[in-house]
mmCIF file of C-alpha atoms in Angstrom:
data_model
loop_
_atom_site.group_PDB
_atom_site.id
_atom_site.type_symbol
_atom_site.label_atom_id
_atom_site.label_comp_id
_atom_site.label_asym_id
_atom_site.label_seq_id
_atom_site.Cartn_x
_atom_site.Cartn_y
_atom_site.Cartn_z
ATOM 1 C CA MET A 29 0.050 -0.059 0.005
ATOM 2 C CA PRO A 30 1.593 3.285 -1.013
ATOM 3 C CA VAL A 31 2.013 6.181 1.510
ATOM 4 C CA ASP A 32 0.255 9.275 0.355
ATOM 5 C CA ALA A 33 0.585 11.325 3.536
ATOM 6 C CA LEU A 34 2.931 11.641 6.401
ATOM 7 C CA LEU A 35 2.104 12.949 9.870
ATOM 8 C CA PHE A 36 5.123 13.991 11.934
ATOM 9 C CA ASP A 37 5.675 14.280 15.633
ATOM 10 C CA LYS A 38 7.617 17.448 16.337
ATOM 11 C CA ASP A 39 10.030 17.070 19.273
ATOM 12 C CA GLY A 40 12.536 14.351 18.716
ATOM 13 C CA THR A 41 11.421 13.957 15.152
ATOM 14 C CA LEU A 42 11.441 17.203 13.218
ATOM 15 C CA PHE A 43 13.768 18.646 15.847
ATOM 16 C CA ASP A 44 16.404 16.720 17.782
ATOM 17 C CA PHE A 45 15.071 16.292 21.248
ATOM 18 C CA ALA A 46 18.224 16.545 23.374
ATOM 19 C CA GLN A 47 19.877 19.434 21.467
ATOM 20 C CA THR A 48 16.628 21.448 21.553
ATOM 21 C CA TRP A 49 15.162 20.886 25.011
ATOM 22 C CA ASN A 50 17.997 20.106 27.528
ATOM 23 C CA THR A 51 19.151 23.685 27.607
ATOM 24 C CA TRP A 52 15.571 25.008 27.544
ATOM 25 C CA ALA A 53 14.605 22.951 30.605
ATOM 26 C CA ALA A 54 17.583 24.210 32.591
ATOM 27 C CA GLU A 55 16.508 27.785 31.979
ATOM 28 C CA VAL A 56 12.841 27.062 32.768
ATOM 29 C CA LEU A 57 13.705 25.374 36.129
ATOM 30 C CA ASN A 58 15.858 28.262 37.095
ATOM 31 C CA THR A 59 13.068 30.812 36.285
ATOM 32 C CA LEU A 60 10.312 28.869 38.060
ATOM 33 C CA SER A 61 12.294 27.936 41.121
ATOM 34 C CA ARG A 62 13.204 31.628 41.791
ATOM 35 C CA GLY A 63 16.409 30.614 43.603
ATOM 36 C CA ASP A 64 14.534 27.925 45.740
ATOM 37 C CA GLN A 65 16.941 24.971 45.439
ATOM 38 C CA ALA A 66 14.426 22.577 46.966
ATOM 39 C CA ALA A 67 11.814 23.511 44.484
ATOM 40 C CA LYS A 68 14.155 23.172 41.609
ATOM 41 C CA VAL A 69 15.334 19.717 42.734
ATOM 42 C CA GLY A 70 11.627 18.724 43.149
ATOM 43 C CA MET A 71 10.698 19.881 39.775
ATOM 44 C CA ALA A 72 13.784 18.152 38.217
ATOM 45 C CA ARG A 73 12.799 14.873 39.960
ATOM 46 C CA VAL A 74 9.087 14.895 38.688
ATOM 47 C CA ILE A 75 10.138 15.530 35.078
ATOM 48 C CA SER A 76 13.199 13.153 35.315
ATOM 49 C CA TYR A 77 15.716 15.809 34.542
ATOM 50 C CA ASP A 78 19.371 15.429 35.663
ATOM 51 C CA LEU A 79 20.518 18.738 37.084
ATOM 52 C CA ASP A 80 24.137 17.525 37.046
ATOM 53 C CA ARG A 81 24.143 16.674 33.365
ATOM 54 C CA SER A 82 21.646 19.397 32.419
ATOM 55 C CA ALA A 83 19.854 16.644 30.448
ATOM 56 C CA PHE A 84 16.623 14.736 30.407
ATOM 57 C CA ASN A 85 16.606 11.067 31.442
ATOM 58 C CA ALA A 86 15.168 8.621 28.905
ATOM 59 C CA ASP A 87 12.045 8.032 31.110
ATOM 60 C CA SER A 88 11.062 11.733 31.321
ATOM 61 C CA LEU A 89 7.454 12.637 31.047
ATOM 62 C CA VAL A 90 8.427 15.642 28.864
ATOM 63 C CA ILE A 91 9.574 13.345 26.063
ATOM 64 C CA ALA A 92 6.069 12.281 25.059
ATOM 65 C CA GLY A 93 3.754 13.811 27.552
ATOM 66 C CA SER A 94 1.490 16.879 26.781
ATOM 67 C CA ASN A 95 2.156 20.463 27.874
ATOM 68 C CA ASP A 96 -0.807 20.130 30.266
ATOM 69 C CA GLU A 97 0.688 16.993 31.906
ATOM 70 C CA VAL A 98 4.072 18.661 32.351
ATOM 71 C CA ALA A 99 2.384 21.758 33.930
ATOM 72 C CA GLU A 100 0.459 19.552 36.242
ATOM 73 C CA VAL A 101 3.321 17.744 37.771
ATOM 74 C CA LEU A 102 5.371 20.968 38.077
ATOM 75 C CA SER A 103 2.512 22.986 39.587
ATOM 76 C CA PRO A 104 3.061 21.885 43.308
ATOM 77 C CA PHE A 105 6.525 23.414 43.231
ATOM 78 C CA VAL A 106 5.442 26.786 41.677
ATOM 79 C CA ALA A 107 3.627 28.695 44.401
ATOM 80 C CA HIS A 108 3.596 32.042 42.446
ATOM 81 C CA MET A 109 1.557 30.704 39.431
ATOM 82 C CA ASP A 110 -1.777 28.821 39.304
ATOM 83 C CA LEU A 111 -2.073 25.938 36.915
ATOM 84 C CA PRO A 112 -3.460 27.833 33.946
ATOM 85 C CA GLU A 113 -0.692 30.432 34.273
ATOM 86 C CA LEU A 114 1.989 27.816 34.481
ATOM 87 C CA THR A 115 0.491 25.978 31.467
ATOM 88 C CA ALA A 116 0.593 29.223 29.484
ATOM 89 C CA PHE A 117 4.099 29.979 30.637
ATOM 90 C CA LEU A 118 5.416 26.638 29.415
ATOM 91 C CA ALA A 119 3.731 26.948 26.132
ATOM 92 C CA GLN A 120 5.071 30.451 25.559
ATOM 93 C CA SER A 121 8.501 29.591 26.695
ATOM 94 C CA ALA A 122 8.601 26.517 24.461
ATOM 95 C CA ALA A 123 7.523 28.584 21.462
ATOM 96 C CA THR A 124 10.781 30.534 21.725
ATOM 97 C CA ALA A 125 13.201 27.670 22.461
ATOM 98 C CA ASP A 126 16.412 27.424 20.395
ATOM 99 C CA LEU A 127 15.714 24.736 17.775
ATOM 100 C CA SER A 128 17.973 22.034 16.318
ATOM 101 C CA PRO A 129 16.330 20.519 13.275
ATOM 102 C CA ALA A 130 17.029 16.845 12.855
ATOM 103 C CA VAL A 131 17.854 17.534 9.145
ATOM 104 C CA PRO A 132 17.671 20.647 6.883
ATOM 105 C CA LEU A 133 13.904 20.719 6.996
ATOM 106 C CA ALA A 134 13.021 23.008 4.037
ATOM 107 C CA ALA A 135 14.843 20.799 1.418
ATOM 108 C CA PHE A 136 13.566 17.549 3.056
ATOM 109 C CA LEU A 137 9.846 18.624 3.104
ATOM 110 C CA ASP A 138 10.008 20.148 -0.348
ATOM 111 C CA ASP A 139 11.201 16.794 -1.701
ATOM 112 C CA LEU A 140 8.217 15.015 -0.076
ATOM 113 C CA LEU A 141 5.904 17.693 -1.503
ATOM 114 C CA ALA A 142 7.416 17.261 -4.858
ATOM 115 C CA ARG A 143 6.502 13.504 -4.611
ATOM 116 C CA GLY A 144 2.890 14.586 -3.984
ATOM 117 C CA LYS A 145 2.775 13.718 -0.332
ATOM 118 C CA VAL A 146 0.445 15.528 2.065
ATOM 119 C CA LEU A 147 2.197 16.654 5.287
ATOM 120 C CA GLY A 148 1.086 17.290 8.755
ATOM 121 C CA VAL A 149 2.290 17.697 12.322
ATOM 122 C CA MET A 150 0.694 16.356 15.515
ATOM 123 C CA THR A 151 2.536 17.079 18.767
ATOM 124 C CA ASN A 152 1.687 16.705 22.393
ATOM 125 C CA ASP A 153 3.155 20.301 22.805
ATOM 126 C CA SER A 154 0.784 23.162 22.589
ATOM 127 C CA GLU A 155 -0.440 24.364 19.140
ATOM 128 C CA ILE A 156 0.934 27.898 19.642
ATOM 129 C CA SER A 157 4.350 26.461 20.363
ATOM 130 C CA ALA A 158 4.229 24.119 17.456
ATOM 131 C CA LYS A 159 3.244 26.739 15.024
ATOM 132 C CA SER A 160 5.745 29.317 16.289
ATOM 133 C CA GLN A 161 8.625 26.816 16.051
ATOM 134 C CA LEU A 162 7.688 25.744 12.548
ATOM 135 C CA GLU A 163 7.396 29.342 11.463
ATOM 136 C CA ARG A 164 10.837 30.129 12.919
ATOM 137 C CA ALA A 165 12.238 27.191 11.161
ATOM 138 C CA GLY A 166 10.774 28.540 7.939
ATOM 139 C CA VAL A 167 8.644 25.489 7.203
ATOM 140 C CA LEU A 168 5.120 26.156 8.580
ATOM 141 C CA ASP A 169 3.741 26.637 5.106
ATOM 142 C CA ARG A 170 4.756 23.107 4.111
ATOM 143 C CA PHE A 171 2.158 21.546 6.329
ATOM 144 C CA ALA A 172 -1.490 21.095 5.562
ATOM 145 C CA PHE A 173 -2.280 20.376 9.197
ATOM 146 C CA VAL A 174 -0.695 21.367 12.526
ATOM 147 C CA ALA A 175 -2.201 20.286 15.829
ATOM 148 C CA GLY A 176 -1.113 20.280 19.454
ATOM 149 C CA CYS A 177 -2.585 18.684 22.553
ATOM 150 C CA ASP A 178 -4.852 21.705 23.031
ATOM 151 C CA SER A 179 -6.273 21.811 19.438
ATOM 152 C CA GLY A 180 -9.478 19.959 20.378
ATOM 153 C CA HIS A 181 -8.573 16.537 18.929
ATOM 154 C CA GLY A 182 -6.984 14.982 22.005
ATOM 155 C CA ALA A 183 -3.352 13.947 22.564
ATOM 156 C CA LYS A 184 -1.174 10.880 21.710
ATOM 157 C CA PRO A 185 -1.322 7.893 22.234
ATOM 158 C CA ASP A 186 -5.015 8.528 21.562
ATOM 159 C CA PRO A 187 -5.541 7.951 17.781
ATOM 160 C CA ASP A 188 -8.217 10.764 17.459
ATOM 161 C CA PRO A 189 -5.721 13.550 16.570
ATOM 162 C CA LEU A 190 -4.176 11.359 13.881
ATOM 163 C CA LEU A 191 -7.448 10.557 12.435
ATOM 164 C CA ALA A 192 -8.263 14.351 12.358
ATOM 165 C CA PHE A 193 -5.333 14.763 10.175
ATOM 166 C CA CYS A 194 -6.568 12.092 7.755
ATOM 167 C CA LYS A 195 -9.965 13.738 7.651
ATOM 168 C CA ALA A 196 -8.483 17.221 7.059
ATOM 169 C CA ALA A 197 -6.114 15.857 4.398
ATOM 170 C CA GLY A 198 -8.672 13.642 2.622
ATOM 171 C CA VAL A 199 -6.326 10.614 2.941
ATOM 172 C CA ALA A 200 -7.125 7.199 4.261
ATOM 173 C CA PRO A 201 -5.296 6.109 7.499
ATOM 174 C CA GLU A 202 -3.930 2.990 5.806
ATOM 175 C CA ARG A 203 -2.259 5.285 3.179
ATOM 176 C CA THR A 204 -0.750 7.456 5.903
ATOM 177 C CA ALA A 205 2.505 7.096 7.890
ATOM 178 C CA MET A 206 2.874 8.336 11.446
ATOM 179 C CA VAL A 207 6.483 9.435 12.015
ATOM 180 C CA GLY A 208 7.760 9.706 15.508
ATOM 181 C CA ASP A 209 10.462 9.053 18.038
ATOM 182 C CA SER A 210 8.426 7.699 20.958
ATOM 183 C CA LEU A 211 6.105 4.707 21.818
ATOM 184 C CA HIS A 212 3.274 7.354 22.213
ATOM 185 C CA ASP A 213 3.671 8.235 18.440
ATOM 186 C CA LEU A 214 3.817 4.641 17.269
ATOM 187 C CA ILE A 215 0.983 3.308 19.458
ATOM 188 C CA ALA A 216 -1.190 6.077 18.290
ATOM 189 C CA GLY A 217 -0.331 5.263 14.731
ATOM 190 C CA ALA A 218 -1.160 1.530 15.246
ATOM 191 C CA ALA A 219 -4.518 2.464 16.799
ATOM 192 C CA ALA A 220 -5.328 4.723 13.950
ATOM 193 C CA GLY A 221 -4.492 1.974 11.363
ATOM 194 C CA MET A 222 -1.443 3.845 9.947
ATOM 195 C CA ARG A 223 1.968 2.809 8.866
ATOM 196 C CA ARG A 224 4.504 3.621 11.482
ATOM 197 C CA ILE A 225 8.092 5.064 10.978
ATOM 198 C CA GLY A 226 10.250 5.306 14.139
ATOM 199 C CA VAL A 227 13.229 7.656 14.232
ATOM 200 C CA LEU A 228 16.218 7.821 16.612
ATOM 201 C CA THR A 229 16.462 11.684 17.145
ATOM 202 C CA GLY A 230 14.632 11.404 20.379
ATOM 203 C CA MET A 231 15.525 9.518 23.573
ATOM 204 C CA ALA A 232 14.295 6.118 22.636
ATOM 205 C CA THR A 233 16.617 3.336 21.164
ATOM 206 C CA ALA A 234 15.990 1.220 18.226
ATOM 207 C CA ALA A 235 15.278 -1.690 20.574
ATOM 208 C CA ASP A 236 12.518 0.403 22.265
ATOM 209 C CA LEU A 237 10.787 1.178 18.973
ATOM 210 C CA GLN A 238 11.328 -1.795 16.634
ATOM 211 C CA ASP A 239 8.338 -3.958 17.828
ATOM 212 C CA HIS A 240 5.961 -0.972 17.300
ATOM 213 C CA ALA A 241 7.191 0.370 13.918
ATOM 214 C CA ASP A 242 7.204 -0.868 10.333
ATOM 215 C CA VAL A 243 10.705 0.617 10.086
ATOM 216 C CA VAL A 244 13.189 2.457 12.401
ATOM 217 C CA LEU A 245 15.347 4.961 10.764
ATOM 218 C CA PRO A 246 18.275 7.098 12.065
ATOM 219 C CA ASN A 247 16.333 10.335 11.234
ATOM 220 C CA ILE A 248 13.675 11.626 8.991
ATOM 221 C CA GLY A 249 16.111 12.272 6.230
ATOM 222 C CA HIS A 250 16.115 8.564 5.439
ATOM 223 C CA ILE A 251 12.369 8.518 4.630
ATOM 224 C CA PRO A 252 12.680 9.334 0.907
ATOM 225 C CA ALA A 253 14.905 6.219 0.399
ATOM 226 C CA TRP A 254 12.368 4.154 2.288
ATOM 227 C CA LEU A 255 9.595 5.383 0.110
ATOM 228 C CA ASP A 256 11.586 4.545 -2.947
ATOM 229 C CA ALA A 257 12.242 1.087 -1.511
#
């Protein structure tokens, strides 16, 4: 069955996870803790962030969790913001994070468009953050559909936001590939009846992903060759 559409996760897929988010997290924890070391340590613990390495651990909620979920676990340590304020702060902060694209995105996406593929993004980040980052990367206009966890379709691993892309794009799920770096992405893709492409620019290993994917690739730049094959 040919692949007519590709739906991409954002963090760890279009953008290298560690290179984009490790430094951002250190800055956010410093800002939110306001010099309270106990609060900073507590926040790092609940999101599994190693303060000594300034890096996320592989089991971090942040890797595949939604912006709302991250705000909820941080909230007990942030007395100066209520939960809606904290949720908004995280979304706005993420929207301005320094980005590290997994590959030169414009050329990669233009190649897929030249092949007649329909492209979309579904992230468990907020929609405003996703659109801001894609705009700053110069590629927002390549996507027919961009959704976040707050776009009204739900969040991965629920298949509903993936099926919303298929409806918007006019493409059947079985002719669509979900591309992602986490089990949330691949489980959602399976539940939606899609092909599943795992990539290794997140925190998961090939062993983590291989039983849930049709193929595991080093990064999205290998997708055209996979399509040709």
